[in-house]
Amino acid sequence: MKAKTHFFKNLDLTSILVPEDGATFTGTKVVCTVGPSCQDVDIMCDMLNAGVVGCRVDLTWGPLDFHRKSLHNLQLAMRKSRRLCCTMVDTLGRELMIRRQVKIGEDGWPIHEESFTVSAGQQVIITTRTDVDASGSVLPITYSKFTEMAVKGDTVYIGRYLVCGADSASLYLEVVDVQDDDVVCVAKNDAVLDGLLTVFHAERSSEGLSNVQNDLPLLSDYDKECLHILAQDFEIDFLSLSYTRSADDVREARRFLDSIGMSNTKILAKLESRQSLLNFQGILNEADGIIISRGNLGLDCVPEKMALVQKTLVQACNLVGKPVLMTRVVDTMINTPRPTRAEATDVANAVLDGVDGILLGAETLRGRYPCETVTTICSISRAAEKVFDHHYHYEHLMEVAFDVGQIGGDHQGVPAESDEDGAITPSAALAQSEANGNGPNSPSRGPSFRGSGIRGHGHGLRRDDSWNSVTSAGAHHQLPSLGVAAKAMARFSQVASTGSLAGLAYGRQDMTGAAYHRSPYISKLESIASSAVRAADRVGASLIVVYTHTGKTAQLVAKYRPNMPILTLVVPHLVSDQLKWKLEGRSSARQCLISRSLLPVLAAPSPSGDQLLHEAVVMASRVGLVKPHDHVVCVQRIHDDFCVKIISVDELGAGIKRDDAVMSHSVFGINPNHGVTGPHGVHGPGYDSPRVHNNPIGNKFGHMPVPLPVQPPTFTGSMGGVLTPTGLNL
């Protein structure tokens, strides 16, 4: 891992202490969890206005009717506030819980009337018997095979749903004996157990994976039933997949979503255990985004490694351009209107590391200050974004891309990437490199560690050693999006050969070369995205405008973390399922909300793309994103070609300068099919601005093709239209 230095240009504390100027845009996104504290429509409106871009309902706790009401109220709040917001459903999955009596309150939320007090040194029995009521000394667990997982000396954590692990509702137990249906433990601290109590069996090994894993299904029957019912009435943008262990889990969830008509729903894999870290490469391949669930993850990793794990996960997601959210940042704001200095620093460091967004849990679900929490997170994020080293981030991504290009050598025979809004697929040659004796498990790499391979205990339980085959698994699945992920992915391959989490903190150049031999070092579409960011930086642009259908182009631009907002014009398009046609675009706009710096708006199709761009600039001026004479960089697709152009705002801030409207300054243009030989041996059409040959943007990617005559583009209706900023009227 190449750690960021976080050296600041301004060391004048007098200027640093100046209050914020009331900026209108926060690049870092905030997603809240809906609960009794924020289910009211007016409170939701206040939170949307404060900066919330996504709302999560968690099937782990609460009846389905409560979650239906939450989603219904969210729709009302969006209409009332005219703010766009994405919806996320979190699954119950493999959660272990203590069985207790519960009743439903007047607001529809389940409550427990009784709490238990436990003292340090007290004996506590976790039992699988169903005829026992919960008390301070006996806790019946919902999983019937828990006794087969526990071993003397293990640590078992019991805490209230969505607690931070450091408050009075957190209990740490040490297993001292296992007898028939009972796991006898000793309390290591005082605790007052209240509310829904969840159980986490911490990994006993300090490096590898030796615990027996429960055999609970990825999606419980309750999960499947709820998702099927919710999908009939609401558009679900994201599925938060709890306790994701491997890439197979993500694929299984995708198959289920497709089977119930939720093919547009994206999957965010929650990393909650050691096993998910050791299988991270495959998970990142398959998932649409990552949630770092620091609550459980912090219990399964030694404290001194958590910072390195977090930074490595964030950097890996940044390299492949997939959104990454982080949880558990301001737990004290459940009961106080102000975070601790450690929490404020934690949020700022997460932003400086490159996280896309913050996922709030108990702070908004049952906290006393949900709106203040959102406002605080946004304020801290804006302050950190001002000192984020955009140049270092950009150059680091380009350096990795260049290094992989040098390692790969000749790229002939590498499959070409798809065009805009299609998957960008560099080839992974891990299997070939291992066959040649160059892979991470080859003899030249030294001895490799393999687990015991213990599988099965007669009851479906297993000690999963799939983490030991991270490298071989990668040979069957292409790495996500780009060759620029090489260095990040190499260290996760190293985990497989070393058998320890130490591999998370180091990367090896020789392994990088073996794993990514012959991979394309950068895609054509990504060259457009990186060029747009470079051009915006060079001209001091105040805004980047990106036309897109599915949001992938905008996410590629956001990957380079420009220091200006990215206005994402999502143009709805017709799709067919062979039975009927439907207009898609609203879900794509909402799904862009969790990517850093993206500001998605809907645009109705019309014959004039220039008119749409003019309206976008007018809207940006109205909300304070641009001022008179500011520059705007636009990434646009014209027929089969992509181009980057620079325009300027007129002196009144009422649109594009007339000269620019007549002829925009094209900085970079490329045809996705350029260089592909046609059936008659003729290269596909393409064009390029002559200035790119004397421009560092073009030189960064090597020699550019000889420019062809540029014909004035004619718009055919694929772009353009009247903007719908809220996405509610289309």
XYZ file of C-alpha atoms in Angstrom:
730
model
C 0.000 0.000 0.000
C 1.304 3.429 -0.941
C 0.174 5.579 1.968
C -0.892 9.152 1.341
C 1.281 11.743 3.006
C -1.469 14.314 3.652
C 1.013 17.182 3.478
C -0.906 20.438 3.292
C 0.072 23.475 1.268
C -1.294 25.905 3.830
C 0.213 25.705 7.329
C -1.234 29.000 8.540
C -3.522 28.078 11.430
C -5.092 31.531 11.361
C -6.564 30.889 7.943
C -7.346 27.244 8.738
C -9.511 28.284 11.684
C -11.648 30.571 9.527
C -15.237 29.227 9.504
C -16.605 27.509 6.426
C -17.970 29.785 3.702
C -21.267 27.931 3.387
C -20.428 25.932 0.266
C -23.369 24.564 -1.678
C -21.873 21.204 -2.625
C -20.315 18.353 -0.655
C -18.480 15.730 -2.686
C -18.511 13.078 0.059
C -21.901 11.411 0.279
C -24.006 10.614 3.356
C -26.365 7.632 3.558
C -28.603 7.266 6.617
C -30.410 4.323 8.205
C -34.137 4.933 8.649
C -35.587 4.202 12.056
C -37.939 5.685 14.652
C -35.789 8.820 14.976
C -36.087 9.898 11.354
C -39.080 8.152 9.795
C -41.217 11.292 9.956
C -41.599 13.038 6.588
C -40.579 16.464 7.889
C -37.441 15.086 9.528
C -36.585 13.276 6.312
C -36.979 16.545 4.405
C -34.610 18.272 6.822
C -32.075 15.470 6.408
C -32.318 15.576 2.609
C -31.766 19.323 2.671
C -28.842 18.824 5.075
C -27.076 16.499 2.631
C -28.433 12.947 2.799
C -28.335 11.258 -0.629
C -29.427 7.747 0.341
C -31.688 6.018 2.856
C -31.218 2.466 4.070
C -33.833 0.157 5.570
C -32.342 -2.767 7.485
C -34.259 -6.033 7.445
C -32.231 -7.193 10.450
C -34.608 -5.404 12.794
C -38.126 -4.118 12.438
C -41.269 -5.535 10.799
C -41.858 -5.283 7.077
C -44.733 -2.832 7.531
C -42.380 -0.389 9.265
C -39.921 -0.562 6.374
C -42.706 -0.107 3.839
C -43.821 3.003 5.669
C -40.223 4.258 5.731
C -39.879 3.934 1.959
C -43.289 5.518 1.414
C -42.377 8.478 3.622
C -39.094 8.823 1.745
C -41.003 9.244 -1.508
C -43.152 11.930 0.078
C -40.055 13.669 1.454
C -38.387 13.654 -1.968
C -41.426 15.254 -3.556
C -41.724 17.808 -0.785
C -38.035 18.770 -0.715
C -37.445 18.201 -4.437
C -34.302 16.283 -3.586
C -33.180 13.065 -5.228
C -32.402 10.153 -2.891
C -31.442 6.540 -3.515
C -32.912 3.605 -1.601
C -30.928 0.774 -0.044
C -32.128 -2.460 1.542
C -29.851 -4.222 4.024
C -30.304 -7.955 4.504
C -30.495 -10.081 7.645
C -28.354 -12.827 6.155
C -26.138 -14.787 8.528
C -26.743 -12.638 11.609
C -26.733 -14.453 14.983
C -29.052 -13.034 17.650
C -30.247 -13.641 21.181
C -33.853 -14.835 21.347
C -35.954 -12.478 23.489
C -39.570 -11.501 23.998
C -40.502 -8.437 21.972
C -43.551 -6.276 21.427
C -44.424 -3.712 18.782
C -44.659 -0.090 19.897
C -47.168 2.510 18.756
C -44.842 3.655 15.975
C -44.524 0.109 14.638
C -40.977 -0.381 15.919
C -40.195 -3.465 18.059
C -39.096 -2.837 21.639
C -37.824 -4.883 24.579
C -39.138 -3.872 27.962
C -36.482 -5.598 30.012
C -32.721 -5.087 30.178
C -30.029 -7.324 31.736
C -27.085 -6.282 33.867
C -23.885 -8.336 33.628
C -20.816 -7.871 35.822
C -17.211 -8.606 34.938
C -16.197 -12.128 36.025
C -19.794 -13.359 36.006
C -20.611 -16.678 34.361
C -22.844 -16.335 31.302
C -24.230 -19.311 29.388
C -25.101 -19.076 25.711
C -27.524 -21.899 25.010
C -29.162 -23.344 21.906
C -32.179 -24.602 23.884
C -35.488 -23.107 22.830
C -37.299 -23.528 26.163
C -35.167 -20.979 28.030
C -36.004 -17.327 28.575
C -33.243 -14.762 28.298
C -31.715 -13.429 31.515
C -28.490 -11.919 32.755
C -26.970 -15.392 33.193
C -28.520 -17.398 30.341
C -28.811 -16.143 26.759
C -30.617 -18.365 24.212
C -29.156 -17.942 20.718
C -31.107 -18.239 17.472
C -28.527 -20.512 15.770
C -28.929 -24.161 16.763
C -25.351 -25.218 15.908
C -23.477 -22.549 17.813
C -21.961 -25.108 20.197
C -20.131 -26.686 17.263
C -18.480 -23.365 16.427
C -17.222 -22.391 19.881
C -13.928 -23.580 21.357
C -12.437 -22.903 24.762
C -10.587 -19.593 24.702
C -12.726 -18.026 21.966
C -14.022 -14.469 22.275
C -17.758 -13.924 21.782
C -19.125 -10.419 21.495
C -22.740 -9.619 22.394
C -24.038 -6.118 21.857
C -27.067 -4.075 21.052
C -27.953 -3.755 17.385
C -25.767 -1.067 15.785
C -23.685 -0.281 18.881
C -20.051 0.793 18.563
C -18.537 -1.873 20.822
C -17.354 0.625 23.437
C -20.560 1.566 25.245
C -22.501 0.056 28.115
C -24.493 -2.242 25.802
C -21.381 -4.154 24.667
C -20.363 -7.394 26.360
C -17.182 -9.358 25.700
C -17.218 -13.019 26.745
C -14.478 -15.642 26.896
C -15.480 -19.268 26.327
C -14.377 -21.527 29.167
C -16.284 -24.710 28.343
C -18.707 -26.271 25.851
C -21.278 -28.683 27.285
C -23.979 -30.280 25.120
C -26.301 -27.377 24.253
C -24.468 -24.764 26.311
C -21.426 -22.595 25.761
C -20.169 -21.529 29.175
C -18.475 -18.126 29.192
C -17.025 -15.598 31.599
C -17.826 -11.897 31.220
C -14.759 -9.727 30.622
C -16.502 -6.404 31.317
C -19.590 -4.856 32.888
C -22.531 -4.322 30.572
C -26.217 -3.462 30.467
C -27.814 -5.485 27.674
C -30.839 -3.834 26.103
C -32.672 -3.955 22.792
C -31.944 -6.424 20.015
C -28.802 -8.354 20.983
C -26.552 -9.583 18.189
C -23.779 -12.157 18.582
C -20.393 -12.094 16.874
C -17.935 -14.994 17.138
C -14.505 -13.388 16.749
C -11.803 -15.139 14.745
C -9.392 -16.921 17.082
C -6.420 -16.842 14.698
C -4.384 -13.646 14.570
C -3.520 -14.058 10.883
C -5.446 -16.695 8.966
C -8.914 -18.218 9.218
C -9.422 -21.101 11.629
C -12.957 -20.612 12.957
C -15.759 -22.893 11.880
C -18.227 -20.759 9.920
C -21.967 -21.008 10.378
C -23.937 -22.579 7.561
C -26.732 -20.022 7.521
C -27.841 -18.984 4.012
C -26.678 -15.734 2.457
C -30.299 -14.618 2.070
C -32.757 -15.857 4.641
C -36.318 -16.745 3.686
C -37.352 -13.511 5.393
C -34.911 -11.561 3.229
C -36.253 -13.094 0.044
C -39.870 -12.539 0.992
C -39.294 -8.906 1.959
C -37.285 -8.101 -1.157
C -39.950 -9.636 -3.369
C -42.705 -7.622 -1.685
C -40.781 -4.333 -1.562
C -39.775 -4.606 -5.217
C -43.425 -4.617 -6.258
C -44.102 -1.157 -4.783
C -40.712 0.585 -4.662
C -37.642 0.990 -6.823
C -34.737 -0.436 -4.833
C -31.436 1.007 -6.025
C -28.986 -0.931 -3.865
C -28.890 -4.211 -1.984
C -26.533 -4.117 0.986
C -25.363 -7.716 1.190
C -24.620 -8.540 4.827
C -21.823 -10.937 5.770
C -20.472 -11.315 2.261
C -17.813 -14.023 2.373
C -16.782 -14.561 -1.232
C -17.506 -13.720 -4.845
C -19.928 -16.650 -4.979
C -22.134 -14.823 -2.482
C -22.380 -11.806 -4.766
C -23.186 -13.981 -7.754
C -25.849 -15.825 -5.774
C -27.466 -12.549 -4.761
C -27.379 -11.323 -8.356
C -29.137 -14.452 -9.579
C -31.868 -14.001 -6.997
C -32.377 -10.319 -7.827
C -32.636 -11.151 -11.519
C -35.190 -13.851 -10.766
C -37.564 -11.389 -9.064
C -37.197 -8.592 -11.605
C -34.612 -6.487 -9.743
C -31.936 -6.609 -12.423
C -31.347 -2.842 -12.130
C -30.555 -3.098 -8.419
C -26.840 -2.844 -7.696
C -25.116 -4.907 -5.037
C -22.947 -3.385 -2.331
C -20.943 -6.086 -0.565
C -20.563 -5.561 3.180
C -17.183 -6.597 4.528
C -17.849 -7.752 8.091
C -15.414 -10.575 8.807
C -11.864 -11.774 8.321
C -13.036 -14.150 5.618
C -14.360 -11.274 3.508
C -10.930 -9.616 3.639
C -9.140 -12.753 2.541
C -11.583 -13.152 -0.344
C -11.673 -9.439 -1.138
C -10.270 -9.711 -4.665
C -13.132 -11.895 -5.855
C -15.720 -9.845 -3.981
C -14.493 -6.621 -5.565
C -14.616 -8.291 -8.973
C -18.292 -9.106 -8.663
C -19.809 -6.379 -6.491
C -20.899 -2.940 -7.696
C -19.510 -1.307 -4.580
C -18.126 -1.998 -1.118
C -19.334 -1.170 2.390
C -16.635 -1.352 5.057
C -18.665 -2.446 8.072
C -16.178 -1.353 10.682
C -18.267 -2.518 13.648
C -17.919 -6.260 13.120
C -14.731 -5.945 11.096
C -13.046 -4.242 14.025
C -13.934 -7.229 16.205
C -12.416 -9.714 13.753
C -9.108 -7.878 13.218
C -6.469 -6.929 15.738
C -6.635 -3.207 16.539
C -3.167 -2.385 15.202
C -4.156 -3.631 11.733
C -7.498 -1.867 11.364
C -6.090 1.410 10.024
C -4.043 -0.430 7.385
C -7.002 -2.619 6.435
C -9.287 0.383 6.042
C -6.831 2.404 3.972
C -6.014 -0.580 1.760
C -9.677 -1.352 1.066
C -10.424 2.276 0.217
C -7.411 2.555 -2.070
C -8.254 -0.690 -3.865
C -11.802 0.526 -4.532
C -10.464 3.881 -5.748
C -8.146 2.167 -8.204
C -10.955 0.251 -9.867
C -13.428 3.130 -9.679
C -16.051 1.442 -7.514
C -17.798 3.342 -4.712
C -16.783 2.542 -1.146
C -18.801 3.518 1.929
C -17.641 3.434 5.539
C -19.688 2.903 8.702
C -19.432 3.749 12.406
C -17.928 7.230 12.452
C -19.821 9.387 14.973
C -21.409 6.928 17.406
C -21.393 9.417 20.283
C -23.824 11.625 18.351
C -26.523 9.108 19.192
C -26.828 10.943 22.497
C -24.823 14.162 22.027
C -25.121 16.974 19.457
C -21.351 17.136 18.880
C -18.821 14.418 17.962
C -15.639 13.732 19.870
C -12.362 15.049 18.460
C -11.377 11.470 17.603
C -14.580 10.988 15.587
C -14.187 14.296 13.766
C -10.612 13.371 12.877
C -11.776 9.910 11.770
C -14.274 11.388 9.313
C -11.712 13.816 7.904
C -9.099 11.070 7.481
C -11.633 8.890 5.674
C -12.276 11.718 3.213
C -8.548 12.268 2.742
C -8.089 8.544 2.126
C -10.618 8.724 -0.714
C -13.813 7.200 0.663
C -16.923 7.926 -1.415
C -19.393 8.222 1.400
C -20.358 7.663 5.022
C -23.102 5.231 6.028
C -24.779 6.297 9.269
C -26.389 3.633 11.447
C -27.630 4.115 14.994
C -26.933 7.863 14.728
C -30.043 8.291 12.577
C -31.957 5.103 13.395
C -32.430 5.811 17.116
C -30.217 8.840 17.743
C -31.488 12.073 19.247
C -29.813 14.344 16.696
C -30.206 12.856 13.184
C -30.200 16.188 11.311
C -27.313 17.595 13.335
C -25.355 14.413 12.611
C -25.786 14.812 8.860
C -24.872 18.503 8.994
C -21.754 17.726 11.024
C -20.591 14.981 8.658
C -21.044 17.241 5.626
C -19.196 20.138 7.282
C -16.219 17.955 8.217
C -16.182 16.407 4.745
C -16.169 19.785 2.969
C -13.273 20.987 5.110
C -11.277 17.834 4.311
C -12.118 17.999 0.605
C -10.559 21.463 0.407
C -7.146 20.056 1.327
C -7.492 16.723 -0.495
C -4.440 16.260 -2.715
C -6.202 15.887 -6.070
C -2.952 16.086 -8.012
C -1.340 13.291 -6.034
C -4.436 11.100 -6.407
C -4.531 11.675 -10.164
C -0.820 11.127 -10.675
C -0.885 7.997 -8.537
C -3.610 6.442 -10.681
C -1.773 7.384 -13.860
C 1.515 6.077 -12.474
C -0.039 2.706 -11.738
C -1.567 2.640 -15.220
C 1.783 3.496 -16.770
C 3.617 0.873 -14.695
C 1.192 -1.828 -15.758
C 1.582 -0.720 -19.355
C 5.358 -1.074 -19.083
C 5.012 -4.506 -17.481
C 2.473 -5.722 -19.987
C 4.584 -4.849 -23.006
C 2.865 -5.765 -26.247
C -0.903 -5.503 -25.900
C -1.825 -7.225 -29.108
C -4.409 -9.872 -28.653
C -5.911 -8.273 -25.591
C -9.695 -8.058 -25.822
C -10.905 -4.562 -26.590
C -12.996 -2.687 -24.090
C -16.624 -2.026 -24.747
C -17.865 1.429 -25.584
C -19.432 3.985 -23.279
C -21.476 2.633 -20.429
C -20.367 -0.894 -21.171
C -18.122 -2.927 -18.946
C -14.414 -2.204 -19.360
C -12.698 -5.553 -19.218
C -8.931 -5.897 -19.091
C -7.741 -9.491 -19.210
C -6.248 -11.192 -16.173
C -3.537 -13.747 -16.912
C -2.976 -15.243 -13.486
C -3.534 -18.798 -14.655
C -1.076 -18.410 -17.517
C 1.558 -16.830 -15.297
C 1.281 -19.639 -12.766
C 1.504 -22.199 -15.535
C 4.752 -20.556 -16.622
C 6.117 -20.733 -13.089
C 5.764 -17.025 -12.473
C 2.629 -17.016 -10.365
C 2.460 -16.231 -6.697
C 2.126 -19.926 -5.834
C 5.039 -21.086 -7.972
C 8.136 -22.595 -6.315
C 10.118 -19.441 -7.024
C 7.819 -17.566 -4.700
C 8.754 -19.671 -1.697
C 6.551 -22.017 0.287
C 2.839 -21.363 0.170
C 0.515 -21.759 3.112
C -2.508 -23.970 2.774
C -5.248 -24.418 5.340
C -6.192 -27.688 6.872
C -9.017 -28.027 4.428
C -11.331 -29.283 7.147
C -14.794 -29.360 5.710
C -17.967 -30.636 7.283
C -18.845 -31.674 10.774
C -21.790 -33.762 9.870
C -24.158 -30.812 10.173
C -23.252 -28.614 7.249
C -20.711 -26.564 9.189
C -17.339 -26.056 7.599
C -14.039 -24.410 8.137
C -13.907 -22.484 4.876
C -10.517 -22.520 3.184
C -11.690 -20.744 0.042
C -9.544 -17.802 1.079
C -6.516 -19.940 0.305
C -7.451 -19.953 -3.379
C -7.779 -16.244 -3.992
C -5.202 -16.349 -6.778
C -6.633 -19.364 -8.563
C -10.112 -17.866 -8.334
C -8.849 -14.756 -10.030
C -7.794 -16.838 -13.016
C -11.413 -17.542 -13.856
C -12.796 -14.034 -13.498
C -11.558 -10.897 -15.133
C -10.502 -8.152 -12.781
C -12.912 -5.261 -12.378
C -12.880 -2.416 -14.827
C -9.215 -1.516 -15.314
C -5.606 -2.570 -15.447
C -4.848 0.329 -13.133
C -5.936 -1.886 -10.246
C -2.822 -4.021 -10.625
C -0.850 -2.943 -7.610
C -3.844 -3.046 -5.308
C -4.923 -6.477 -6.467
C -1.408 -7.887 -6.266
C -1.252 -7.601 -2.511
C -4.519 -9.464 -2.136
C -3.078 -12.251 -4.266
C -0.173 -12.198 -1.843
C -2.555 -13.038 0.979
C -3.186 -16.386 -0.646
C 0.492 -17.306 -0.752
C 1.461 -15.991 2.681
C -1.638 -17.041 4.565
C -1.740 -13.903 6.663
C -3.205 -10.433 6.758
C 0.301 -9.013 6.627
C -0.075 -9.116 2.872
C -2.626 -6.324 3.114
C 0.099 -3.847 3.964
C 2.615 -4.701 1.251
C 2.778 -4.971 -2.513
C 5.400 -6.680 -4.639
C 6.523 -5.487 -8.055
C 7.432 -8.959 -9.297
C 4.009 -10.276 -8.355
C 2.382 -7.361 -10.147
C 4.218 -8.268 -13.311
C 3.207 -11.906 -13.118
C -0.430 -11.224 -12.353
C -1.017 -8.532 -14.945
C 1.138 -9.560 -17.843
C -0.346 -8.433 -21.177
C -3.136 -6.433 -19.498
C -4.167 -3.223 -21.302
C -2.781 -0.404 -19.192
C -5.654 1.965 -19.810
C -8.926 1.843 -21.675
C -10.025 4.277 -24.340
C -13.029 5.377 -22.311
C -10.866 5.889 -19.271
C -8.463 7.972 -21.320
C -11.377 10.295 -22.018
C -12.283 10.441 -18.325
C -8.736 11.115 -17.157
C -8.236 13.695 -19.909
C -11.356 15.549 -18.831
C -10.063 15.768 -15.274
C -6.635 16.922 -16.455
C -8.171 19.523 -18.750
C -10.436 20.806 -15.962
C -7.440 21.195 -13.706
C -5.321 22.943 -16.340
C -7.936 25.550 -17.223
C -9.204 25.982 -13.656
C -12.709 24.818 -14.506
C -15.442 25.167 -11.911
C -17.547 22.283 -13.176
C -17.357 19.076 -15.210
C -20.460 18.034 -17.141
C -20.780 14.389 -18.183
C -23.454 12.927 -20.451
C -24.262 9.317 -19.570
C -26.942 6.655 -19.773
C -25.961 4.261 -16.980
C -23.559 6.410 -14.989
C -20.391 4.428 -15.726
C -18.740 7.233 -17.657
C -19.387 9.661 -14.808
C -18.034 7.166 -12.279
C -14.822 6.904 -14.283
C -14.443 10.668 -14.159
C -15.180 10.642 -10.418
C -12.519 7.996 -9.924
C -9.842 10.642 -10.536
C -11.280 12.814 -7.749
C -11.360 16.221 -9.491
C -11.623 19.205 -7.163
C -14.844 20.429 -8.766
C -18.385 18.969 -8.888
C -19.297 16.568 -11.688
C -22.741 17.425 -13.046
C -23.968 14.099 -14.380
C -26.638 14.440 -17.064
C -28.415 11.100 -17.099
C -30.255 10.771 -20.399
C -33.066 8.179 -20.150
C -33.069 5.528 -22.831
C -35.432 2.855 -24.065
C -34.671 -0.786 -23.286
C -36.556 -3.923 -24.203
C -37.012 -7.233 -22.401
C -38.331 -8.777 -25.639
C -41.880 -8.315 -24.377
C -42.176 -4.571 -23.904
C -40.223 -1.344 -24.009
C -39.524 0.775 -20.961
C -37.706 4.018 -20.267
C -34.738 3.673 -17.914
C -32.704 6.425 -16.358
C -34.145 7.384 -12.998
C -32.472 4.469 -11.222
C -29.158 5.274 -12.913
C -29.365 8.853 -11.681
C -30.075 7.740 -8.121
C -27.301 5.159 -8.198
C -24.810 7.874 -9.139
C -25.585 9.612 -5.864
C -23.224 7.471 -3.766
C -20.165 8.179 -5.947
C -17.986 11.009 -4.729
C -18.406 14.414 -6.412
C -21.208 13.233 -8.707
C -24.273 15.486 -8.909
C -26.788 13.567 -11.053
C -29.750 15.176 -12.798
C -32.225 13.764 -15.280
C -32.470 15.151 -18.791
C -35.359 14.481 -21.152
C -34.157 13.410 -24.628
C -34.384 16.084 -27.347
C -32.758 16.739 -30.739
C -30.277 19.313 -29.419
C -27.387 18.344 -27.179
C -26.120 21.925 -27.173
C -29.456 23.118 -25.778
C -29.191 20.585 -22.969
C -25.673 21.749 -22.170
C -26.874 25.356 -22.113
C -29.646 24.445 -19.672
C -27.168 22.553 -17.521
C -24.937 25.604 -17.273
C -27.938 27.800 -16.427
C -28.978 25.425 -13.668
C -25.413 25.229 -12.330
C -25.252 29.019 -12.259
C -28.572 29.235 -10.453
C -27.432 26.922 -7.626
C -24.030 28.571 -7.309
C -21.808 25.938 -8.911
C -20.475 28.340 -11.575
C -20.092 32.104 -11.907
C -19.740 34.442 -14.900
C -16.638 33.732 -16.998
C -16.023 30.342 -15.319
C -14.863 27.451 -17.488
C -16.819 24.214 -17.792
C -15.421 20.939 -19.149
C -17.923 18.677 -20.902
C -17.600 14.957 -21.675
C -20.029 14.102 -24.435
C -20.748 11.313 -26.851
C -21.586 12.326 -30.404
C -22.804 9.357 -32.405
C -20.080 6.726 -31.809
C -17.406 9.181 -30.724
C -16.448 10.686 -27.396
C -15.127 14.173 -27.008
C -14.007 16.497 -24.265
C -14.735 20.165 -24.829
C -14.243 23.346 -22.835
C -16.853 26.071 -22.719
C -17.169 29.289 -20.744
C -20.029 30.880 -18.845
C -21.155 34.228 -20.256
C -20.656 37.524 -18.456
C -24.161 37.401 -16.941
C -23.949 33.831 -15.744
C -27.015 33.071 -17.829
C -25.587 30.428 -20.138
C -22.717 29.609 -22.476
C -20.701 32.313 -24.160
C -21.946 32.871 -27.671
C -18.600 32.055 -29.281
C -18.422 28.824 -27.335
C -21.965 27.949 -28.310
C -21.059 28.306 -31.953
C -17.847 26.341 -31.748
C -16.724 24.685 -28.544
C -13.046 24.034 -27.920
C -12.569 20.335 -28.465
C -9.705 19.059 -26.372
C -9.800 15.372 -27.018
C -11.869 13.176 -29.284
C -11.703 9.470 -29.885
C -13.756 6.757 -31.489
C -14.214 3.661 -29.319
C -13.623 1.521 -32.432
C -10.484 3.353 -33.481
C -7.679 0.999 -34.315
C -9.960 -1.999 -34.771
C -9.522 -3.543 -38.174
C -12.682 -3.876 -40.177
C -13.697 -6.702 -42.479
C -11.775 -5.156 -45.379
C -8.619 -4.458 -43.419
C -9.501 -0.782 -42.955
C -9.256 0.804 -39.531
C -12.461 2.106 -38.020
C -13.246 5.815 -38.243
C -11.968 8.214 -35.601
C -10.932 11.786 -35.104
C -8.705 13.779 -32.829
C -7.933 17.409 -32.184
C -4.481 18.435 -33.487
C -3.692 20.222 -30.232
C -3.645 16.905 -28.388
C -0.273 16.075 -29.961
C 1.344 19.005 -28.173
C -0.611 18.531 -24.998
C 0.497 16.547 -21.935
C -2.930 14.983 -21.854
C -2.370 13.215 -25.116
C 1.299 12.519 -24.549
C 0.452 10.755 -21.308
C -1.029 7.926 -23.338
C 1.754 7.705 -25.903
C 1.603 8.576 -29.586
C -1.802 9.557 -30.844
C -3.108 8.629 -34.296
C -2.806 11.102 -37.127
C -5.805 13.421 -36.870
C -8.505 12.987 -39.438
C -10.571 15.892 -40.783
C -13.176 16.839 -38.240
C -16.684 17.123 -39.573
C -19.214 19.317 -37.792
C -21.315 16.986 -35.653
C -24.999 16.585 -36.370
C -27.179 15.653 -33.423
C -29.704 12.926 -33.915
C -31.614 13.062 -30.658
C -29.441 10.767 -28.531
C -28.629 13.696 -26.249
C -30.403 16.799 -25.075
C -33.590 17.852 -23.450
C -35.013 19.801 -20.579
C -33.289 19.244 -17.247
C -35.185 17.721 -14.363
C -32.889 18.436 -11.414
C -34.907 16.512 -8.868
C -35.652 13.557 -11.097
C -39.260 13.556 -9.945
C -41.152 14.883 -12.934
C -39.985 12.511 -15.625
